[in-house]
Structure formats: C-alpha cells, structure tokens
Amino acid sequence: MSARELISEVKLTVTPNDRLSEIIPKMRETNSWTAPVVKGKVLVGLLSYKDLLSRRVSLDSKVSSVMSPTVSLLDNSDFTKIIGKFYTTKARVIPVIDNKGNLKGEITRESIIRYLLEQKKVPDNEKTRKYMSSPPKVISQSESIAKVRWIMLRDKISRLPVVEDNKLVGIVSVRDVVNTLYSVIDKKKSSIMTEEERIMATCVKEIMKYPVITAKANESLKGALEKMLDKNVSGLPIMEGEQIVGVLSGVDVINAVSESMQLSIPIDAKIPMIIRKNSELKAEIDAIVERYLAKLEKISDIITFKVSFKEEKSAKQGEGSVYMATVRAVTKEGEFVAKDSDRDPVVAVKRAVEKIESRIIRNLKKIEDKNNKKDKAEKT
C-alpha cells in the first residue's frame, strides 16, 4: 500500500497572490476544508479553515498572509509512513507531492478510514465507547460566537456539540464560524468593525446545525465509522440515552490504529535515571517534545528526532545538578542540533527544542528566498 493508492484529486488549489474574497466562497462551494497553495505546480503552503479562524484578516488580504507551511507526503510513501504522519500532525488532509515538490493530490482522514474498513482492520466487536474522546467539549446555545472561536483555538478542535439543559441541541463547526465571520462583504470600511462586533456577539444558536448525526456508546465502531463516511461528517457526538458522553472523530481512530501497529513518534530520548524515576517530570518532558515535534512535522519532514540529557554538577556549591539538554533533528533539508542547560530539565529541553524550531524555520525561509530569486532571474 502506497500513497498513490489512497490519493484523491485536489478540489481546489490557490496561489499566494489570490485574494481571500475570491477563495473563501470557492472553499464553501467545493466543500473544501483546505486548499493547497502552489507556485506553478510546486506546493508552497496550505490554506485551511483553522488558519482563517486564528488569523482574522481583511477579505482583501492575499492568501500568503494567512497560509501555513504544510506537511506533505511523497507519492511513494508506504502506509506506515502515511498513518504515522497523520498520527503526529493530527492533520485532516495532507497534500501528496513527487520528489520535485510538485503537487500530485491529497490524502484525507476519510480515505484512510475507508481503507481500514475495506481491509477489515476495524474489529467488528469493538464499541465506540472505547475509542471516543471523553468527557466531550461542549458549549451552550446561548454562548457567543466569540466564545466558540476561543474554545476551538484553545483546544485545537473543529467541532463543538451544543447543549441546553444537558441535552444535545445542535453542533457548530470551524467552517460555520469562519463562513459567518467572513460574511462581511461589500460594506464600507467604517461599518465593518461594527458588523464584526455584532457577529462575534451573536449566539451560537443562530449558526449551529440541527438535527445532529450521532452514534450510541454501545454502537459498533465499524457502524459509527461507516455512518461518518456515509453522512460526510468528521466526527460524531456519542450518546447514552439523551446524554452526550463523548465525541468520536477520525483522529481517535487513527490514534488507535497507530497504537495497534505499534507506531511511535520518531523520538529517541536518553533521560537520566533521576528524571525517569519522577513520572510527573518525565511526562512533562515527553509532552513538550511531542508538542514541538507535531509543530515541526507541519513545516518539514522529520526523519529522526533525538533528545538527550547530561546531568552535571553545578559550579556553585550547594546548588545541585544542572541538566544539559541536546536536541538533534534530521529533516529532508539537513541536520539541526541545539543545546541548552538549566537546573530544571523541563526548561532546558523546552529552550533547546525552541532553538531547533527557530533554526528550521530560518532555513526554510532561506530556501524560499533563494527559490524566489531564481524564479525572478528566470523571468528576466
């Protein structure tokens, strides 16, 4: 199984110079959650509803002011690589490129779920209760759109069940919020701010969708996934009677499959015994490393990512140990190494991975600037 067998045609591509006023309606028309950004045929970024939610800008703005660097998959990537990439990035869609960086298509969570069902990788006797995220994040129908936006950005979620008196009454998605926020078109500039303030204060009830497609906690996982695909939804509120007890999404299923395949984030960590014995400290370090690795996976292909610690005695008597954290990342652009030290190993590793992130971003910017100069030279 390679990426070529899971790939689907991209519904909408955009360029860095396209205006949001033209692109957002097209995303709505094509039912696209994302739009790959290309120069010629080369993939240079990704525009998503999450970008539009987090970076509120004018409709006259160019795509380049909102787009994010994008993670991608080579068209010869095997299934282990594909599922691992979705696992680490939590992406909804990942563009597929050839070895020259040309966009060839995309792979979606839905295509992976469909493949898992076809290959009978989803056990018939498993219940949704086992795989759902619980307790669910919910919001009251009387809350404002501003509150919905804040929760979605804070918790990195794209759908929020809406409840009233502990009963499910609707659901609101990132797309619902963005389409509402960017509906201020053909208005005078002096009135736009007032209109935005009115929209942000609008109750969730005004934009939520109802009825809601749900699944039962004791329903088979297979049945719930088939329902998601059939109804073209990215997640299902899970119910016990009239009570919402969880949410099942494609991310939950991909995480479970990754664990069953014994996939792991490519981290090799050498941690001193004194840290390993402190489970809370180790968990905190693991969380920092995994969080930054997920961020890096969105801007570059991480081949290996290693973290090591060296415990040293402080030069000042009575101050205990100092921990030197060394982070080494190998990407398709090269190798990056950063070190930092502190009496708190969490602080040391956080600063080291921040240095790695900064260096990778600078390197990618240099490559982009070099390519831009080359393009200009070829045109003159």
GROMACS .gro file of C-alpha atoms in nm:
model
  380
    1MET     CA    1   0.000   0.000   0.000
    2SER     CA    2   0.146   0.336  -0.109
    3ALA     CA    3   0.022   0.693  -0.114
    4ARG     CA    4  -0.073   0.653  -0.481
    5GLU     CA    5  -0.350   0.409  -0.383
    6LEU     CA    6  -0.503   0.647  -0.125
    7ILE     CA    7  -0.456   0.969  -0.316
    8SER     CA    8  -0.754   1.173  -0.432
    9GLU     CA    9  -0.779   1.471  -0.663
   10VAL     CA   10  -0.749   1.814  -0.502
   11LYS     CA   11  -1.078   2.003  -0.535
   12LEU     CA   12  -0.927   2.349  -0.507
   13THR     CA   13  -0.576   2.491  -0.540
   14VAL     CA   14  -0.482   2.853  -0.481
   15THR     CA   15  -0.181   3.077  -0.532
   16PRO     CA   16  -0.012   3.302  -0.274
   17ASN     CA   17  -0.145   3.613  -0.453
   18ASP     CA   18  -0.511   3.510  -0.463
   19ARG     CA   19  -0.748   3.723  -0.254
   20LEU     CA   20  -0.949   3.573   0.030
   21SER     CA   21  -1.263   3.739  -0.105
   22GLU     CA   22  -1.234   3.508  -0.408
   23ILE     CA   23  -1.109   3.194  -0.232
   24ILE     CA   24  -1.341   3.160   0.070
   25PRO     CA   25  -1.656   3.132  -0.146
   26LYS     CA   26  -1.478   2.870  -0.359
   27MET     CA   27  -1.385   2.670  -0.048
   28ARG     CA   28  -1.751   2.680   0.052
   29GLU     CA   29  -1.871   2.579  -0.296
   30THR     CA   30  -1.629   2.286  -0.325
   31ASN     CA   31  -1.682   2.178   0.037
   32SER     CA   32  -1.304   2.201   0.090
   33TRP     CA   33  -1.161   2.216   0.442
   34THR     CA   34  -0.818   2.301   0.300
   35ALA     CA   35  -0.668   2.440  -0.020
   36PRO     CA   36  -0.306   2.364  -0.119
   37VAL     CA   37  -0.111   2.677  -0.214
   38VAL     CA   38   0.103   2.635  -0.525
   39LYS     CA   39   0.350   2.829  -0.735
   40GLY     CA   40   0.317   2.674  -1.076
   41LYS     CA   41   0.283   2.310  -0.976
   42VAL     CA   42   0.506   2.328  -0.667
   43LEU     CA   43   0.343   2.306  -0.324
   44VAL     CA   44   0.441   2.605  -0.107
   45GLY     CA   45   0.180   2.606   0.170
   46LEU     CA   46  -0.172   2.524   0.281
   47LEU     CA   47  -0.477   2.740   0.346
   48SER     CA   48  -0.724   2.592   0.594
   49TYR     CA   49  -1.034   2.693   0.783
   50LYS     CA   50  -0.824   2.678   1.101
   51ASP     CA   51  -0.586   2.938   0.953
   52LEU     CA   52  -0.883   3.161   0.872
   53LEU     CA   53  -1.022   3.112   1.223
   54SER     CA   54  -0.698   3.201   1.402
   55ARG     CA   55  -0.579   3.486   1.179
   56ARG     CA   56  -0.872   3.717   1.130
   57VAL     CA   57  -0.771   3.943   0.838
   58SER     CA   58  -0.939   4.153   0.572
   59LEU     CA   59  -1.110   3.983   0.279
   60ASP     CA   60  -0.880   4.191   0.057
   61SER     CA   61  -0.578   4.010   0.206
   62LYS     CA   62  -0.373   3.772  -0.003
   63VAL     CA   63  -0.357   3.400   0.070
   64SER     CA   64   0.014   3.443   0.151
   65SER     CA   65  -0.077   3.645   0.463
   66VAL     CA   66  -0.282   3.360   0.612
   67MET     CA   67  -0.145   3.031   0.475
   68SER     CA   68   0.065   2.796   0.686
   69PRO     CA   69   0.369   2.587   0.598
   70THR     CA   70   0.240   2.244   0.516
   71VAL     CA   71   0.341   1.892   0.596
   72SER     CA   72   0.337   1.668   0.289
   73LEU     CA   73   0.377   1.306   0.184
   74LEU     CA   74   0.578   1.172  -0.107
   75ASP     CA   75   0.373   0.979  -0.360
   76ASN     CA   76   0.574   0.663  -0.288
   77SER     CA   77   0.520   0.676   0.092
   78ASP     CA   78   0.404   0.346   0.241
   79PHE     CA   79   0.104   0.306   0.471
   80THR     CA   80   0.315   0.307   0.787
   81LYS     CA   81   0.460   0.645   0.688
   82ILE     CA   82   0.115   0.777   0.598
   83ILE     CA   83  -0.057   0.671   0.920
   84GLY     CA   84   0.243   0.791   1.122
   85LYS     CA   85   0.227   1.135   0.960
   86PHE     CA   86  -0.144   1.170   1.034
   87TYR     CA   87  -0.079   1.049   1.388
   88THR     CA   88   0.190   1.307   1.466
   89THR     CA   89   0.031   1.606   1.292
   90LYS     CA   90  -0.341   1.540   1.362
   91ALA     CA   91  -0.397   1.675   1.010
   92ARG     CA   92  -0.732   1.645   0.836
   93VAL     CA   93  -0.577   1.650   0.489
   94ILE     CA   94  -0.215   1.601   0.378
   95PRO     CA   95  -0.103   1.704   0.028
   96VAL     CA   96   0.095   1.449  -0.175
   97ILE     CA   97   0.396   1.557  -0.381
   98ASP     CA   98   0.653   1.399  -0.610
   99ASN     CA   99   1.028   1.417  -0.549
  100LYS     CA  100   1.039   1.761  -0.718
  101GLY     CA  101   0.778   1.909  -0.485
  102ASN     CA  102   0.502   1.911  -0.747
  103LEU     CA  103   0.151   1.865  -0.608
  104LYS     CA  104   0.004   1.531  -0.715
  105GLY     CA  105  -0.308   1.512  -0.497
  106GLU     CA  106  -0.406   1.471  -0.134
  107ILE     CA  107  -0.485   1.207   0.126
  108THR     CA  108  -0.768   1.265   0.372
  109ARG     CA  109  -0.860   1.110   0.704
  110GLU     CA  110  -1.172   0.980   0.534
  111SER     CA  111  -0.970   0.790   0.272
  112ILE     CA  112  -0.767   0.626   0.550
  113ILE     CA  113  -1.082   0.527   0.742
  114ARG     CA  114  -1.236   0.388   0.422
  115TYR     CA  115  -0.920   0.184   0.357
  116LEU     CA  116  -0.920   0.049   0.714
  117LEU     CA  117  -1.282  -0.061   0.678
  118GLU     CA  118  -1.224  -0.222   0.337
  119GLN     CA  119  -0.920  -0.411   0.465
  120LYS     CA  120  -1.115  -0.522   0.775
  121LYS     CA  121  -0.867  -0.351   1.006
  122VAL     CA  122  -1.154  -0.230   1.224
  123PRO     CA  123  -1.269  -0.508   1.462
  124ASP     CA  124  -1.641  -0.591   1.440
  125ASN     CA  125  -1.689  -0.633   1.815
  126GLU     CA  126  -1.537  -0.303   1.933
  127LYS     CA  127  -1.772  -0.033   2.066
  128THR     CA  128  -1.748   0.342   2.011
  129ARG     CA  129  -1.725   0.391   2.389
  130LYS     CA  130  -1.371   0.250   2.384
  131TYR     CA  131  -1.242   0.495   2.121
  132MET     CA  132  -1.434   0.818   2.184
  133SER     CA  133  -1.280   1.125   2.346
  134SER     CA  134  -1.444   1.180   2.683
  135PRO     CA  135  -1.562   1.393   2.854
  136PRO     CA  136  -1.672   1.591   2.548
  137LYS     CA  137  -1.604   1.960   2.498
  138VAL     CA  138  -1.947   2.127   2.464
  139ILE     CA  139  -2.095   2.476   2.457
  140SER     CA  140  -2.432   2.628   2.547
  141GLN     CA  141  -2.651   2.759   2.266
  142SER     CA  142  -2.669   3.095   2.445
  143GLU     CA  143  -2.289   3.146   2.431
  144SER     CA  144  -2.139   3.382   2.174
  145ILE     CA  145  -1.955   3.303   1.851
  146ALA     CA  146  -1.653   3.471   2.010
  147LYS     CA  147  -1.658   3.206   2.286
  148VAL     CA  148  -1.683   2.924   2.028
  149ARG     CA  149  -1.384   3.064   1.840
  150TRP     CA  150  -1.181   3.090   2.159
  151ILE     CA  151  -1.255   2.729   2.264
  152MET     CA  152  -1.176   2.592   1.918
  153LEU     CA  153  -0.841   2.771   1.908
  154ARG     CA  154  -0.753   2.684   2.267
  155ASP     CA  155  -0.841   2.315   2.241
  156LYS     CA  156  -0.749   2.269   1.872
  157ILE     CA  157  -1.086   2.120   1.781
  158SER     CA  158  -1.301   2.173   1.473
  159ARG     CA  159  -1.649   2.079   1.602
  160LEU     CA  160  -1.839   2.166   1.921
  161PRO     CA  161  -2.162   1.994   2.029
  162VAL     CA  162  -2.418   2.249   2.152
  163VAL     CA  163  -2.616   2.164   2.464
  164GLU     CA  164  -2.901   2.310   2.664
  165ASP     CA  165  -3.015   2.162   2.997
  166ASN     CA  166  -2.765   1.878   2.938
  167LYS     CA  167  -2.938   1.783   2.612
  168LEU     CA  168  -2.776   1.791   2.268
  169VAL     CA  169  -2.948   2.060   2.061
  170GLY     CA  170  -2.702   2.123   1.777
  171ILE     CA  171  -2.342   2.127   1.657
  172VAL     CA  172  -2.116   2.405   1.530
  173SER     CA  173  -1.801   2.364   1.320
  174VAL     CA  174  -1.497   2.573   1.232
  175ARG     CA  175  -1.646   2.615   0.888
  176ASP     CA  176  -1.971   2.756   1.032
  177VAL     CA  177  -1.777   3.011   1.237
  178VAL     CA  178  -1.540   3.115   0.956
  179ASN     CA  179  -1.817   3.150   0.698
  180THR     CA  180  -2.005   3.373   0.941
  181LEU     CA  181  -1.702   3.584   1.035
  182TYR     CA  182  -1.603   3.639   0.673
  183SER     CA  183  -1.955   3.723   0.556
  184VAL     CA  184  -1.886   4.096   0.591
  185ILE     CA  185  -1.858   4.168   0.221
  186ASP     CA  186  -1.934   4.481   0.015
  187LYS     CA  187  -1.963   4.701   0.323
  188LYS     CA  188  -1.797   5.035   0.382
  189LYS     CA  189  -1.478   5.012   0.587
  190SER     CA  190  -1.627   5.234   0.857
  191SER     CA  191  -1.909   4.987   0.916
  192ILE     CA  192  -1.707   4.663   0.902
  193MET     CA  193  -1.581   4.681   1.261
  194THR     CA  194  -1.931   4.739   1.396
  195GLU     CA  195  -2.059   4.445   1.190
  196GLU     CA  196  -1.777   4.218   1.313
  197GLU     CA  197  -1.852   4.306   1.674
  198ARG     CA  198  -2.218   4.223   1.616
  199ILE     CA  199  -2.129   3.886   1.460
  200MET     CA  200  -1.887   3.793   1.740
  201ALA     CA  201  -2.161   3.866   1.995
  202THR     CA  202  -2.418   3.656   1.807
  203CYS     CA  203  -2.546   3.347   1.993
  204VAL     CA  204  -2.431   3.002   1.885
  205LYS     CA  205  -2.796   2.912   1.834
  206GLU     CA  206  -2.800   3.133   1.523
  207ILE     CA  207  -2.531   2.937   1.335
  208MET     CA  208  -2.545   2.583   1.479
  209LYS     CA  209  -2.666   2.290   1.268
  210TYR     CA  210  -2.955   2.065   1.368
  211PRO     CA  211  -3.051   1.779   1.370
  212VAL     CA  212  -2.717   1.629   1.471
  213ILE     CA  213  -2.587   1.299   1.337
  214THR     CA  214  -2.489   1.090   1.641
  215ALA     CA  215  -2.386   0.739   1.743
  216LYS     CA  216  -2.460   0.540   2.056
  217ALA     CA  217  -2.192   0.448   2.307
  218ASN     CA  218  -2.269   0.078   2.264
  219GLU     CA  219  -2.281   0.103   1.884
  220SER     CA  220  -2.010  -0.082   1.694
  221LEU     CA  221  -1.706   0.123   1.595
  222LYS     CA  222  -1.740  -0.014   1.243
  223GLY     CA  223  -2.100   0.108   1.221
  224ALA     CA  224  -2.010   0.452   1.355
  225LEU     CA  225  -1.727   0.494   1.103
  226GLU     CA  226  -1.949   0.385   0.816
  227LYS     CA  227  -2.202   0.645   0.931
  228MET     CA  228  -1.932   0.916   0.934
  229LEU     CA  229  -1.835   0.833   0.576
  230ASP     CA  230  -2.194   0.799   0.454
  231LYS     CA  231  -2.305   1.130   0.609
  232ASN     CA  232  -1.976   1.306   0.521
  233VAL     CA  233  -1.907   1.430   0.875
  234SER     CA  234  -1.572   1.446   1.051
  235GLY     CA  235  -1.699   1.348   1.395
  236LEU     CA  236  -1.995   1.209   1.586
  237PRO     CA  237  -2.128   1.302   1.930
  238ILE     CA  238  -2.163   0.976   2.127
  239MET     CA  239  -2.484   0.935   2.323
  240GLU     CA  240  -2.612   0.731   2.616
  241GLY     CA  241  -2.983   0.797   2.616
  242GLU     CA  242  -3.022   1.175   2.582
  243GLN     CA  243  -2.684   1.242   2.745
  244ILE     CA  244  -2.376   1.320   2.535
  245VAL     CA  245  -2.085   1.122   2.682
  246GLY     CA  246  -1.813   1.169   2.423
  247VAL     CA  247  -1.712   1.253   2.067
  248LEU     CA  248  -1.570   1.014   1.808
  249SER     CA  249  -1.351   1.160   1.533
  250GLY     CA  250  -1.116   1.035   1.265
  251VAL     CA  251  -0.825   1.141   1.487
  252ASP     CA  252  -0.938   0.899   1.761
  253VAL     CA  253  -0.945   0.611   1.513
  254ILE     CA  254  -0.608   0.694   1.357
  255ASN     CA  255  -0.453   0.718   1.704
  256ALA     CA  256  -0.592   0.375   1.791
  257VAL     CA  257  -0.466   0.221   1.466
  258SER     CA  258  -0.122   0.375   1.519
  259GLU     CA  259  -0.105   0.223   1.867
  260SER     CA  260  -0.220  -0.117   1.740
  261MET     CA  261   0.050  -0.105   1.471
  262GLN     CA  262   0.294  -0.014   1.748
  263LEU     CA  263   0.392   0.302   1.565
  264SER     CA  264   0.578   0.559   1.765
  265ILE     CA  265   0.674   0.918   1.720
  266PRO     CA  266   1.035   0.914   1.599
  267ILE     CA  267   1.182   1.023   1.930
  268ASP     CA  268   1.487   0.873   2.091
  269ALA     CA  269   1.525   1.014   2.441
  270LYS     CA  270   1.814   0.945   2.676
  271ILE     CA  271   1.695   1.057   3.016
  272PRO     CA  272   1.895   1.032   3.340
  273MET     CA  273   1.765   0.785   3.598
  274ILE     CA  274   1.676   1.064   3.840
  275ILE     CA  275   1.429   1.203   3.582
  276ARG     CA  276   1.293   0.863   3.477
  277LYS     CA  277   1.207   0.788   3.840
  278ASN     CA  278   0.998   1.106   3.857
  279SER     CA  279   0.695   1.006   3.646
  280GLU     CA  280   0.539   1.354   3.651
  281LEU     CA  281   0.862   1.519   3.538
  282LYS     CA  282   0.916   1.263   3.263
  283ALA     CA  283   0.556   1.305   3.142
  284GLU     CA  284   0.605   1.682   3.126
  285ILE     CA  285   0.923   1.643   2.919
  286ASP     CA  286   0.754   1.390   2.689
  287ALA     CA  287   0.461   1.628   2.637
  288ILE     CA  288   0.690   1.918   2.544
  289VAL     CA  289   0.888   1.708   2.297
  290GLU     CA  290   0.577   1.559   2.135
  291ARG     CA  291   0.408   1.900   2.109
  292TYR     CA  292   0.707   2.058   1.934
  293LEU     CA  293   0.756   1.753   1.714
  294ALA     CA  294   0.396   1.783   1.595
  295LYS     CA  295   0.459   2.150   1.511
  296LEU     CA  296   0.779   2.065   1.322
  297GLU     CA  297   0.605   1.788   1.128
  298LYS     CA  298   0.378   2.056   0.982
  299ILE     CA  299   0.666   2.251   0.827
  300SER     CA  300   0.915   1.978   0.738
  301ASP     CA  301   0.962   1.603   0.709
  302ILE     CA  302   1.122   1.485   1.034
  303ILE     CA  303   1.333   1.177   0.970
  304THR     CA  304   1.473   1.139   1.322
  305PHE     CA  305   1.433   1.344   1.638
  306LYS     CA  306   1.661   1.273   1.933
  307VAL     CA  307   1.671   1.420   2.280
  308SER     CA  308   1.945   1.352   2.531
  309PHE     CA  309   2.030   1.485   2.877
  310LYS     CA  310   2.357   1.511   3.060
  311GLU     CA  311   2.348   1.566   3.434
  312GLU     CA  312   2.626   1.792   3.558
  313LYS     CA  313   2.716   1.927   3.898
  314SER     CA  314   2.665   2.300   3.936
  315ALA     CA  315   2.982   2.508   3.961
  316LYS     CA  316   2.832   2.676   4.266
  317GLN     CA  317   2.840   2.462   4.578
  318GLY     CA  318   2.504   2.363   4.719
  319GLU     CA  319   2.304   2.439   4.402
  320GLY     CA  320   2.260   2.075   4.296
  321SER     CA  321   2.267   1.945   3.940
  322VAL     CA  322   2.244   2.126   3.609
  323TYR     CA  323   2.088   1.943   3.313
  324MET     CA  324   2.224   1.988   2.962
  325ALA     CA  325   1.956   1.905   2.702
  326THR     CA  326   2.071   1.827   2.349
  327VAL     CA  327   1.816   1.805   2.069
  328ARG     CA  328   1.908   1.669   1.728
  329ALA     CA  329   1.663   1.677   1.436
  330VAL     CA  330   1.729   1.531   1.093
  331THR     CA  331   1.497   1.660   0.820
  332LYS     CA  332   1.495   1.638   0.442
  333GLU     CA  333   1.665   1.982   0.445
  334GLY     CA  334   1.950   1.876   0.673
  335GLU     CA  335   2.056   1.818   1.034
  336PHE     CA  336   1.992   2.062   1.318
  337VAL     CA  337   2.139   2.048   1.669
  338ALA     CA  338   2.065   2.268   1.969
  339LYS     CA  339   2.170   2.263   2.334
  340ASP     CA  340   2.057   2.438   2.648
  341SER     CA  341   2.108   2.390   3.020
  342ASP     CA  342   1.917   2.467   3.337
  343ARG     CA  343   1.866   2.328   3.685
  344ASP     CA  344   1.513   2.247   3.566
  345PRO     CA  345   1.534   1.983   3.288
  346VAL     CA  346   1.192   2.087   3.157
  347VAL     CA  347   1.316   2.442   3.098
  348ALA     CA  348   1.634   2.310   2.935
  349VAL     CA  349   1.456   2.086   2.686
  350LYS     CA  350   1.192   2.350   2.606
  351ARG     CA  351   1.455   2.608   2.519
  352ALA     CA  352   1.651   2.354   2.314
  353VAL     CA  353   1.351   2.249   2.103
  354GLU     CA  354   1.255   2.614   2.056
  355LYS     CA  355   1.603   2.675   1.912
  356ILE     CA  356   1.558   2.379   1.676
  357GLU     CA  357   1.221   2.513   1.562
  358SER     CA  358   1.366   2.859   1.502
  359ARG     CA  359   1.661   2.723   1.302
  360ILE     CA  360   1.442   2.502   1.082
  361ILE     CA  361   1.208   2.795   1.009
  362ARG     CA  362   1.504   3.022   0.923
  363ASN     CA  363   1.648   2.755   0.695
  364LEU     CA  364   1.316   2.709   0.514
  365LYS     CA  365   1.289   3.087   0.472
  366LYS     CA  366   1.635   3.097   0.314
  367ILE     CA  367   1.538   2.819   0.075
  368GLU     CA  368   1.216   3.004  -0.015
  369ASP     CA  369   1.402   3.334  -0.072
  370LYS     CA  370   1.658   3.155  -0.288
  371ASN     CA  371   1.384   2.995  -0.498
  372ASN     CA  372   1.207   3.331  -0.535
  373LYS     CA  373   1.527   3.495  -0.659
  374LYS     CA  374   1.578   3.209  -0.902
  375ASP     CA  375   1.222   3.249  -1.033
  376LYS     CA  376   1.272   3.624  -1.082
  377ALA     CA  377   1.604   3.567  -1.260
  378GLU     CA  378   1.445   3.318  -1.498
  379LYS     CA  379   1.166   3.564  -1.585
  380THR     CA  380   1.407   3.850  -1.666
   0.00000   0.00000   0.00000
